[in-house]
Tab-separated table of C-alpha atoms in Angstrom:
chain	number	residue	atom	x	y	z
U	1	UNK	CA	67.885	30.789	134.690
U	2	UNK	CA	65.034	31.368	136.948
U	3	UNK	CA	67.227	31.430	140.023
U	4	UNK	CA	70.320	33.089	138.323
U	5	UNK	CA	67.341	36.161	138.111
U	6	UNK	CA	66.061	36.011	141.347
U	7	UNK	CA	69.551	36.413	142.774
U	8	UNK	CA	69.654	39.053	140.432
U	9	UNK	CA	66.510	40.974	141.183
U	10	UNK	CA	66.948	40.276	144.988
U	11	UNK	CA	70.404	42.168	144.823
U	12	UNK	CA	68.914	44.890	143.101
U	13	UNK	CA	65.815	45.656	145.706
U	14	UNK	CA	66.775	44.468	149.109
U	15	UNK	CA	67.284	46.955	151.629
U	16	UNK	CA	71.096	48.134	152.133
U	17	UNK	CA	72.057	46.392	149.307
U	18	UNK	CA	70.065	48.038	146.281
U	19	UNK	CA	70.343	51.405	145.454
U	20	UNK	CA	68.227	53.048	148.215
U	21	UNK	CA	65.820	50.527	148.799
U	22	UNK	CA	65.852	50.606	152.518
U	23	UNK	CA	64.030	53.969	151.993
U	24	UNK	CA	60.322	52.215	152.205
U	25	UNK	CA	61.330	50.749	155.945
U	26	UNK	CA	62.522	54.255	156.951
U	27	UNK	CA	59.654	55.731	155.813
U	28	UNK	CA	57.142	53.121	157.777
U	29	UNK	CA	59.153	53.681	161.456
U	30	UNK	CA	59.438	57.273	160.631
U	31	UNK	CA	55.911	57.680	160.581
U	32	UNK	CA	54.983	55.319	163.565
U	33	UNK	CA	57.771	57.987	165.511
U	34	UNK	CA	55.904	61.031	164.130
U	35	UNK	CA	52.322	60.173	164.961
U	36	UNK	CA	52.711	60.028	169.044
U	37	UNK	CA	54.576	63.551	168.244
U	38	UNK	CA	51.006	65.113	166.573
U	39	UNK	CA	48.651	63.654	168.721
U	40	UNK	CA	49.732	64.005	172.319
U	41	UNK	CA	51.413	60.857	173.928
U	42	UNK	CA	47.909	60.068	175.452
U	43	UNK	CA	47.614	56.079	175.634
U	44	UNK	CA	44.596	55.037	175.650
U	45	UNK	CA	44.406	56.950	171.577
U	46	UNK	CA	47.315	55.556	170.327
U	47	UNK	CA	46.665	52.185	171.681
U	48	UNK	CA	43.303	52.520	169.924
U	49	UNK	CA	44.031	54.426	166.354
U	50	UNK	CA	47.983	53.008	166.346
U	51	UNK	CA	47.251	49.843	164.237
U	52	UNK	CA	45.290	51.805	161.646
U	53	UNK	CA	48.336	54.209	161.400
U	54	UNK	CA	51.037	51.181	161.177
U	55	UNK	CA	48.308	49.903	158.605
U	56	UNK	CA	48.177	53.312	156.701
U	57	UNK	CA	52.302	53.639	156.810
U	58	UNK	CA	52.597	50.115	155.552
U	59	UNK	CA	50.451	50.909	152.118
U	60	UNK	CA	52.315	54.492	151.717
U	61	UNK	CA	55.549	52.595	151.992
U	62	UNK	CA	54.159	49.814	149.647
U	63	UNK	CA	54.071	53.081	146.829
U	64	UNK	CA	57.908	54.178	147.137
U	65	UNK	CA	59.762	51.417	145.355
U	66	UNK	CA	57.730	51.281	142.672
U	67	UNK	CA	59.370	53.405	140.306
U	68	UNK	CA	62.489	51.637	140.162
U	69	UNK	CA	60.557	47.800	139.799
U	70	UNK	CA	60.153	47.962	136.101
U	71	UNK	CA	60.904	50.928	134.162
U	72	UNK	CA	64.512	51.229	134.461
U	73	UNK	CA	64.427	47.221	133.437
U	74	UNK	CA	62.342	48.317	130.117
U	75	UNK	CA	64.611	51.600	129.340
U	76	UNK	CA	67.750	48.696	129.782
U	77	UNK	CA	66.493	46.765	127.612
U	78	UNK	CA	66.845	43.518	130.115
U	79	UNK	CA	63.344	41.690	129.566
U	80	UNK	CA	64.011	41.685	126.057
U	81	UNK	CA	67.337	40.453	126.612
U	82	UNK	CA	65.485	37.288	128.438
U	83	UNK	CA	62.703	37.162	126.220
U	84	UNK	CA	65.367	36.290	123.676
U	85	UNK	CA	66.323	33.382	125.620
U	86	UNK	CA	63.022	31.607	125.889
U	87	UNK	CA	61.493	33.277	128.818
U	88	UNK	CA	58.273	34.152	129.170
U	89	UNK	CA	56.999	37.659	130.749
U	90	UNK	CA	55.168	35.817	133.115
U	91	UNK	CA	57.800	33.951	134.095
U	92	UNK	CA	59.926	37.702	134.776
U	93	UNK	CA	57.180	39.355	136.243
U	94	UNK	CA	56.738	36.090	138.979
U	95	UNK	CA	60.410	35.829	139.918
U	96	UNK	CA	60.215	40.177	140.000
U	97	UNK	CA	57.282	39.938	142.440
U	98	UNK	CA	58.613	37.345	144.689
U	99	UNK	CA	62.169	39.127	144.886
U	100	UNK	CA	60.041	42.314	145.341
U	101	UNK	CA	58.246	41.014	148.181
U	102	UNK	CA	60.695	39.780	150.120
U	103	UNK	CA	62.673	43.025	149.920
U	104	UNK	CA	59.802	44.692	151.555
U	105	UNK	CA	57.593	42.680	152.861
U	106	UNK	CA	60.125	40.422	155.966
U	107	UNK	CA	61.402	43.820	156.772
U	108	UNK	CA	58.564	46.018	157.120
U	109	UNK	CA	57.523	42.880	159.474
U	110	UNK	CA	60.604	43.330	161.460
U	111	UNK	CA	60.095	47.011	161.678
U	112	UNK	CA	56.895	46.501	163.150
U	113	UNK	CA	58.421	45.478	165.845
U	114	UNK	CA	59.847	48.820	166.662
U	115	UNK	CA	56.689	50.590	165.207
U	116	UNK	CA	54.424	48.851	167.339
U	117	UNK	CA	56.288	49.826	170.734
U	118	UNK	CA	56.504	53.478	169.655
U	119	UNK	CA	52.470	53.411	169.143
U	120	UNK	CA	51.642	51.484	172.604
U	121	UNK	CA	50.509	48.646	170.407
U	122	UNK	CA	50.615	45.000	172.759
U	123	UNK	CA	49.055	41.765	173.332
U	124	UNK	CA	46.440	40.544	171.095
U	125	UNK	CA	45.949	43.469	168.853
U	126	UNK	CA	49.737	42.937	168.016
U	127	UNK	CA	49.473	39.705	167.090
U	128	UNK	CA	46.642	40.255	164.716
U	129	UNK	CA	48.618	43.513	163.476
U	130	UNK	CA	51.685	41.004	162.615
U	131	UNK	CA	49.550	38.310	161.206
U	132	UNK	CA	47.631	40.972	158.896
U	133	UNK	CA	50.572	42.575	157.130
U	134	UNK	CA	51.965	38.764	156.853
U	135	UNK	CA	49.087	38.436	154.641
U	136	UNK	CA	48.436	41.522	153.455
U	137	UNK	CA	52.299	42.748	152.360
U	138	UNK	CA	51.829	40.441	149.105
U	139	UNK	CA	48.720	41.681	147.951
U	140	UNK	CA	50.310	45.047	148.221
U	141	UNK	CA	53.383	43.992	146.883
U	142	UNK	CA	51.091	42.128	144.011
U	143	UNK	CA	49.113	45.516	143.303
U	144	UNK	CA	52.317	47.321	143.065
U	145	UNK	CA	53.902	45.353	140.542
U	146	UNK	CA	50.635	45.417	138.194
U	147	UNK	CA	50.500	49.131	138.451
U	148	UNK	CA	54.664	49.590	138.197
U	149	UNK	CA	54.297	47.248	135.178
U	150	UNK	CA	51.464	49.456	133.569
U	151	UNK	CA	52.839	52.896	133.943
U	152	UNK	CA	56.158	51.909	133.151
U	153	UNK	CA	55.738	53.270	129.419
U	154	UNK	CA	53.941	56.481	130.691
U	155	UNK	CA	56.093	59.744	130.928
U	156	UNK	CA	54.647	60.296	134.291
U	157	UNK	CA	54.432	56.907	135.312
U	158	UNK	CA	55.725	57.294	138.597
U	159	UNK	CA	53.155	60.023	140.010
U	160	UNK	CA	50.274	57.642	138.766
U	161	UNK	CA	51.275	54.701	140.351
U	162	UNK	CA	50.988	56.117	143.693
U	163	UNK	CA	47.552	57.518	142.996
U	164	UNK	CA	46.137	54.043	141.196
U	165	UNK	CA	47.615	52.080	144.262
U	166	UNK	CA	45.326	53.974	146.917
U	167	UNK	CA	41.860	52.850	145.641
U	168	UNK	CA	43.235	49.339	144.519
U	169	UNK	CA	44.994	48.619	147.889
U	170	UNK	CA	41.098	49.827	150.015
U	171	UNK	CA	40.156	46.416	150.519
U	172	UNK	CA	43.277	45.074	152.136
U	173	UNK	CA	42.862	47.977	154.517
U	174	UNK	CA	39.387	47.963	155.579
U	175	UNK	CA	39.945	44.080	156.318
U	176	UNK	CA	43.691	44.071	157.965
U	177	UNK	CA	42.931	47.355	160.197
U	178	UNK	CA	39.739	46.261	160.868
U	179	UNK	CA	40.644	43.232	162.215
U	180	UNK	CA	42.230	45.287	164.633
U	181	UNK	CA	39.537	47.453	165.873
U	182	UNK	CA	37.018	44.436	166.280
U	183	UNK	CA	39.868	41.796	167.907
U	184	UNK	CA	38.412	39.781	165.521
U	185	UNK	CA	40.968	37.354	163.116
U	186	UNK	CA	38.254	36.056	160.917
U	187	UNK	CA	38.351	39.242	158.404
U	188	UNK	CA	42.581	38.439	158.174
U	189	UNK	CA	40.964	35.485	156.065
U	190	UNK	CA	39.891	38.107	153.524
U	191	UNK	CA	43.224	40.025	153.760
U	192	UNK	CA	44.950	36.719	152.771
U	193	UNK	CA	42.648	35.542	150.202
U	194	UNK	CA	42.582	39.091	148.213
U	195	UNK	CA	46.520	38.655	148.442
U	196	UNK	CA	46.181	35.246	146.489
U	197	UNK	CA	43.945	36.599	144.216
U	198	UNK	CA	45.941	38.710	143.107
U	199	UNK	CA	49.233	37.543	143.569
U	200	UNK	CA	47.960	34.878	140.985
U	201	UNK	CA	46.651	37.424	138.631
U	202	UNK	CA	49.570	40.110	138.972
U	203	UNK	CA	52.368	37.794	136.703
U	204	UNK	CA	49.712	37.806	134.005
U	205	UNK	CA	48.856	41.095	134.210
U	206	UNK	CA	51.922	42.534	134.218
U	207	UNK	CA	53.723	40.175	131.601
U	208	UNK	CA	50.830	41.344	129.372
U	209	UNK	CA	52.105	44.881	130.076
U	210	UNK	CA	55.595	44.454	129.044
U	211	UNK	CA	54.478	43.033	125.566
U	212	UNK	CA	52.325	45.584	125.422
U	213	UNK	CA	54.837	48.472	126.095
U	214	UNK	CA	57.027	47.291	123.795
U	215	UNK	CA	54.478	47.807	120.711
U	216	UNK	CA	53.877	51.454	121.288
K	1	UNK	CA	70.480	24.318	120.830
K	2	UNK	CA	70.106	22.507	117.999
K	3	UNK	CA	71.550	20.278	115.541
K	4	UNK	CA	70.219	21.863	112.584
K	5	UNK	CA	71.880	24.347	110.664
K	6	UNK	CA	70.758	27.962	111.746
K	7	UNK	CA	68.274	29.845	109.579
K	8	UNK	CA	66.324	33.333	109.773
K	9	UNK	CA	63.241	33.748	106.834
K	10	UNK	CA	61.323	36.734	106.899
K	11	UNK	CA	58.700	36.518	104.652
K	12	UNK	CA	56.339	39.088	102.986
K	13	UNK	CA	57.193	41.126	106.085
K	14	UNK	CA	55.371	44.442	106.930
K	15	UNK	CA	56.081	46.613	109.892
K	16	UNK	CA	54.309	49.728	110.930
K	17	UNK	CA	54.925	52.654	113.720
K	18	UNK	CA	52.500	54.008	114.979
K	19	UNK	CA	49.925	54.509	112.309
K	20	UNK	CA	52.112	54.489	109.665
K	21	UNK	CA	53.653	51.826	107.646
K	22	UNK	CA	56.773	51.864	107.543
K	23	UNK	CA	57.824	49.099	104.686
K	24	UNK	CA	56.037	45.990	103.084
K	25	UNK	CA	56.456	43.039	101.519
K	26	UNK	CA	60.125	42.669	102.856
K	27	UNK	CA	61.400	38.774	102.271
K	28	UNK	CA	65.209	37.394	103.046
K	29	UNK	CA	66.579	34.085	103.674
K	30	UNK	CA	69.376	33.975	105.008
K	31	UNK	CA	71.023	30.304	105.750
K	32	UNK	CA	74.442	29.311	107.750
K	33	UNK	CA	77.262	31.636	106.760
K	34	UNK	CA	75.443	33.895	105.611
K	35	UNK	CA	75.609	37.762	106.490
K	36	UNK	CA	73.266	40.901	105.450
K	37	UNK	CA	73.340	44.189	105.856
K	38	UNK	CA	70.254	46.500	106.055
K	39	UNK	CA	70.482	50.014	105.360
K	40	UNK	CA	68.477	52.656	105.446
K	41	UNK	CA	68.327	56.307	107.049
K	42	UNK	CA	67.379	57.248	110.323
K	43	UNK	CA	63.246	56.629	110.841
K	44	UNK	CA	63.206	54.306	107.842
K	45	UNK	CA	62.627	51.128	110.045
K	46	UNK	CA	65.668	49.583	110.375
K	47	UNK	CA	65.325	48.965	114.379
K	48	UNK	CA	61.474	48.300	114.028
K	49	UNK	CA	62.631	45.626	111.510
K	50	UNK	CA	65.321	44.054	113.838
K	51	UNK	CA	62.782	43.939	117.003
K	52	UNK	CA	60.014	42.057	114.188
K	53	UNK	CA	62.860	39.567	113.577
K	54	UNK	CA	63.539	39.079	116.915
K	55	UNK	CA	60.187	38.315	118.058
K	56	UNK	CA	59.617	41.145	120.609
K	57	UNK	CA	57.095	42.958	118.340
K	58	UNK	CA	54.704	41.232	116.072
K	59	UNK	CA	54.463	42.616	112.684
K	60	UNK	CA	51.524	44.101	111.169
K	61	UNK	CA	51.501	41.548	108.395
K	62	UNK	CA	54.035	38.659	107.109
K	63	UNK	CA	55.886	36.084	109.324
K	64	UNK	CA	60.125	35.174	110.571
K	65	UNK	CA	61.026	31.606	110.869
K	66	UNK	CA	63.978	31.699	113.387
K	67	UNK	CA	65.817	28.464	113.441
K	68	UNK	CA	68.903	29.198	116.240
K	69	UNK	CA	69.609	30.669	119.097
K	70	UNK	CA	69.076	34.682	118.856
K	71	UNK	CA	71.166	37.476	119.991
K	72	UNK	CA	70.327	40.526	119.990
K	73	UNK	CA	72.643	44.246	119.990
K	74	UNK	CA	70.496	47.553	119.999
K	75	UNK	CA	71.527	50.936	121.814
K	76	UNK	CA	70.639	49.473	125.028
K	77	UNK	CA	73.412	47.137	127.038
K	78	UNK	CA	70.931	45.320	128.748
K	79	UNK	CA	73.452	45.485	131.658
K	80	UNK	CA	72.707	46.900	135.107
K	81	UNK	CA	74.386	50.535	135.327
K	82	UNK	CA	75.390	50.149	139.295
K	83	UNK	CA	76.994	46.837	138.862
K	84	UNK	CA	80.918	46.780	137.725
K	85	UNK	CA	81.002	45.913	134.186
K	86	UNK	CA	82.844	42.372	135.322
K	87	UNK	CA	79.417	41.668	137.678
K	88	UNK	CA	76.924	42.659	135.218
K	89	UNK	CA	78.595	40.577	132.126
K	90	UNK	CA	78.740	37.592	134.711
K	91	UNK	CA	75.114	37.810	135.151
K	92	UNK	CA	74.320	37.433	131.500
K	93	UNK	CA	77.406	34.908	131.348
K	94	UNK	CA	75.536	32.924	134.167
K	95	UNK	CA	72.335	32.798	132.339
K	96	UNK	CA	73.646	31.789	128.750
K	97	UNK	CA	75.759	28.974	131.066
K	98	UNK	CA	79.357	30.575	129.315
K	99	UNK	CA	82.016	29.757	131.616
K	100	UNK	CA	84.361	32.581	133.515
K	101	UNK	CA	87.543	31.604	131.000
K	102	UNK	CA	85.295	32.325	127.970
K	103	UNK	CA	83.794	35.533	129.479
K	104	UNK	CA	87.596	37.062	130.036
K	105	UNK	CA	88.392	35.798	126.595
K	106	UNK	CA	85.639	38.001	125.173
K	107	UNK	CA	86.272	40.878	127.343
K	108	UNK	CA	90.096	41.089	126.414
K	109	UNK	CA	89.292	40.681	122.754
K	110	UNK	CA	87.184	43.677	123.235
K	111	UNK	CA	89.502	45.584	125.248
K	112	UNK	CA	87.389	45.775	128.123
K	113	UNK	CA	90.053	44.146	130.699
K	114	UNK	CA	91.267	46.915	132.483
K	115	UNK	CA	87.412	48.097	132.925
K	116	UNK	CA	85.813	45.146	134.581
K	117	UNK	CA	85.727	47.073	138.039
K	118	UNK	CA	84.198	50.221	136.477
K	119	UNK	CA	80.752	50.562	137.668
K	120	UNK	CA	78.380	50.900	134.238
K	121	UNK	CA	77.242	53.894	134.380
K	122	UNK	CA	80.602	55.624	134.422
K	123	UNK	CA	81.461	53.941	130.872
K	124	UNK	CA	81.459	56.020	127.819
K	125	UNK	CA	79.011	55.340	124.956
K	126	UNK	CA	81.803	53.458	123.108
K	127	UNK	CA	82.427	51.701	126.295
K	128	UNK	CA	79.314	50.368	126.840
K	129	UNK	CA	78.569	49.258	122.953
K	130	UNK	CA	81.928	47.324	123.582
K	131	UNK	CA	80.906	46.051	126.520
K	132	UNK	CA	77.517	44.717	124.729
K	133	UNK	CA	79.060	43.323	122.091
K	134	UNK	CA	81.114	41.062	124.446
K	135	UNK	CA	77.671	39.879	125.775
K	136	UNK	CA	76.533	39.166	122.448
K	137	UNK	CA	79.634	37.559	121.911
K	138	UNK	CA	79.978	35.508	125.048
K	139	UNK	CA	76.359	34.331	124.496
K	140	UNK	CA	77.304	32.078	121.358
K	141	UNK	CA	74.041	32.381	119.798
K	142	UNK	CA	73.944	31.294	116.358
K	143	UNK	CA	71.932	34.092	114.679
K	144	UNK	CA	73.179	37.663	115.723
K	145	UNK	CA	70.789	40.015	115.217
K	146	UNK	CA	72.573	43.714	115.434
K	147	UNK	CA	71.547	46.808	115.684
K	148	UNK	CA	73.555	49.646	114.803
K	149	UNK	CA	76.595	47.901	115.785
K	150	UNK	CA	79.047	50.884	114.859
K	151	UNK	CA	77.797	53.494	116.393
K	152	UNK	CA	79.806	55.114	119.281
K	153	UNK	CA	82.639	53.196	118.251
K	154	UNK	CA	86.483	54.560	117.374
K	155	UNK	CA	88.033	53.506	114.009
K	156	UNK	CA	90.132	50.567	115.848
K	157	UNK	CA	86.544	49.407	117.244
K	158	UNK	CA	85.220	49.514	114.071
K	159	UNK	CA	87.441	47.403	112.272
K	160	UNK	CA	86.934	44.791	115.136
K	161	UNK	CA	83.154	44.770	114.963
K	162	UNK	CA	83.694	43.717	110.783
K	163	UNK	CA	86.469	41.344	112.104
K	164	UNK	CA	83.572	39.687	114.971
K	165	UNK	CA	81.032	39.689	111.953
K	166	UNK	CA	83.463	37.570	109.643
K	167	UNK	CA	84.737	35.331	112.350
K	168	UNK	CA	81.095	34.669	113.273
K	169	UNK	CA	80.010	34.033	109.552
K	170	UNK	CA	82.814	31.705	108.525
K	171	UNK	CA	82.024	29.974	111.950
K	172	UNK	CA	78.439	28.814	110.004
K	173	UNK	CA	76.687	32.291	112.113
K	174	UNK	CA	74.130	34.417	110.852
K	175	UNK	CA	74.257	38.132	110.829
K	176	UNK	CA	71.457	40.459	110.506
K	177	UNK	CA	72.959	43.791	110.952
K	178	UNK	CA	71.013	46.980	110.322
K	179	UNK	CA	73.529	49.656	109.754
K	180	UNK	CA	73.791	53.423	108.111
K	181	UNK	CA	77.782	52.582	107.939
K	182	UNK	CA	79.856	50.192	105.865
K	183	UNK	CA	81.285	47.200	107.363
K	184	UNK	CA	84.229	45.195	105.861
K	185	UNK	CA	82.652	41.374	105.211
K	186	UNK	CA	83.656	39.906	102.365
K	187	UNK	CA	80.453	38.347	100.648
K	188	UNK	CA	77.652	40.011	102.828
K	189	UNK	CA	75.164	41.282	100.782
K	190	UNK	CA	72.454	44.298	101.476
K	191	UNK	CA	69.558	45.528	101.192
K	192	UNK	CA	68.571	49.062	101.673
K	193	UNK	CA	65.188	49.012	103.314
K	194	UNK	CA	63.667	52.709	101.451
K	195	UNK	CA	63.273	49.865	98.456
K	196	UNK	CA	60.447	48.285	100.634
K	197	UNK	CA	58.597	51.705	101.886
K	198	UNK	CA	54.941	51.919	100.427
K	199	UNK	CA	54.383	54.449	97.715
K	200	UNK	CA	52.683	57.503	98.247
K	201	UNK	CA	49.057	56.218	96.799
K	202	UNK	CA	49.498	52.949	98.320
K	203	UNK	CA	49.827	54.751	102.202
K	204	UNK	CA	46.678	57.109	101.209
K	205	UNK	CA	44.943	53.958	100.496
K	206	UNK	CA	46.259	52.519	103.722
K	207	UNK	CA	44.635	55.376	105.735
């Protein structure tokens, strides 16, 4: 059952196969091209302030798909449909962030790539700007699942999500981008060990939320 | 699954929206065979009482003792709207392990086999309750729990649903089916769920 759902979920979110999903990757490379267009191609500044940016495009990507993750699976009535087959929220909500982290996670990796060339980004501070979104993409994915899950019920759940995600997502930031500016890999240990955290919390949390939305 | 005959007890059962209650002290048995119908008019509680049953909300007071596999109907088709209907009933038919001969049997005897390329969302509202009811169908769960089963549906459609229900029943099924219109099953019995709604001094007491 558990694989019969990820298959399912997978199909739904992956880029070019869901319904617009390859809109948070577009949105990450388009604003990697736009930056060298506002601040002069001078680069010595973009080598400097480009991994922040990629850092900063990667957690305003990390907000797009989050409308879609629960909501429209609540309004279809599909988690009760499982729940009436033995499975537990938790269960849903740990298959759901998996499938939604690999749908956004691998490719906003492989559109660093092109990211990181446009920005003058080489060398070492690549390499720690790969290794810190390879940690740090499943916190974010983590946080957005917890928030999609509690604003799901809300009438303007979607606008909230974006603004709760900000705040929660700060410490993945200031640790992954400033790994960067201090060439230093140690803080990437935080990055990765807030992303357990709360990728262990975030089933909880947001299987909570779907028993919880179904009350009101 | 198991061996054991199917049952569904609700007993002393109290349900509440919101602040208010809705009805009290609401107790069935119903045992294999067995089929009832719940009536009641729109707001009275009929869906909050099929979601208690089914053990997605917990009820403000009283207990259900489900023996069976459930299956639930409501107004949602729990099927994904950009998927053709064919894709999205395999999904389902892939989780409750029902095998592709079974699925087509259920989707012909619901006259859905000329749709099964039509994406969901293009399906009209009778459409789509058809197309539910074959997942309830292909699911095989003992105890169907249903929700408004006619609504949206044609005469012919109609007459089918009451023809599932009795097939189901004599089969040793249980039907819960909360309904504001008749259905044709011979020896279902009903309640009408007003007869359980709190009087007047008893909800002033409540608040």
């Amino acid at each position: 059952m558990i694989l019969a759902l990820l298959r399912r979920d997978l199909a739904r979110f992956f880029p070019f196969t869901g319904s617009g999903a390859a809109l948070p990757v577009v949105f990450f490379v388009a604003v990697a091209m736009l930056f060298p267009f506002a601040v002069g191609p001078d680069a010595n500044l973009m080598a400097k302030t480009g991994g922040g940016v990629v850092w900063i495009a990667a957690l305003l990507a990390a907000i797009l798909p989050l409308e879609k993750l629960v909501a429209r699976d609540i309004e279809l009535g599909f988690f009760d449909q499982l729940r009436l087959r033995g499975l537990a929220e938790e269960a849903m909500m740990a298959v759901r962030l998996l499938a939604h982290w690999l749908s956004f996670g691998p490719p906003l990796l492989l559109a660093t790539f092109p990211a990181a060339a446009l920005l003058k980004i080489e060398g070492e501070t690549f390499r720690l700007l790969l290794a810190g979104l390879l940690a740090g993409t499943p916190g974010l994915a983590a946080i957005g699942l917890m928030i999609a899950a509690l604003t799901a019920s809300l009438r303007a759940g979607a606008a909230l999500s974006g603004l709760l995600l900000i705040p929660l997502a700060l410490p993945i930031l200031i640790f992954g981008a400033g790994a960067l500016a201090r060439q230093d890999a140690a803080s990437l240990g935080f990055v990765g060990a807030i992303s357990l955290a709360l990728v262990a919390i975030t089933p909880f949390a947001a299987g909570a939320a779907i028993r919880a939305a179904r009350e009101g | 699954m198991q061996a054991s005959a199917p049952s569904l007890t609700a007993d002393n059962l109290a349900c509440r929206r919101g602040e208010r209650l809705l009805f009290r002290r609401l107790s069935f048995r119903l045992g294999a065979g067995e089929a009832r119908h719940v009536m009641g008019a729109n707001g009275a509680g009929k869906t909050t009482l099929i979601r208690a049953v089914a053990g997605l909300t917990t009820p403000y007071a009283g207990t259900v003792t489900r023996d069976g596999a459930l299956a639930l109907l409501d107004e949602r088709t729990g099927l994904d709207p950009d998927l053709p209907l064919g894709r999205a009933l395999a999904f389902w038919a892939g989780i409750d392990r029902v095998g592709g001969l079974a699925l087509e049997s259920c989707c012909d005897r619901l006259g859905l086999g000329n749709l099964l390329d039509v994406p969901v969302r293009y399906l009209s509202t009778g459409q789509k309750k058809r197309a539910a009811l074959a997942r309830v169908l292909g699911q095989g769960a003992k105890v169907w729990l249903l929700d408004e089963p006619l609504s949206g549906l044609d005469t012919a459609s109609q007459s089918l649903v009451s023809a599932l229900v009795r097939e189901h029943c004599g089969g040793g099924g249980i039907a819960l089916i909360a309904s504001h219109q008749p259905l044709d099953v011979p020896g279902m019995t009903s309640f009408a769920i007003e007869d359980f709604a709190p009087a007047e001094a008893e909800e002033k007491e409540q608040a």
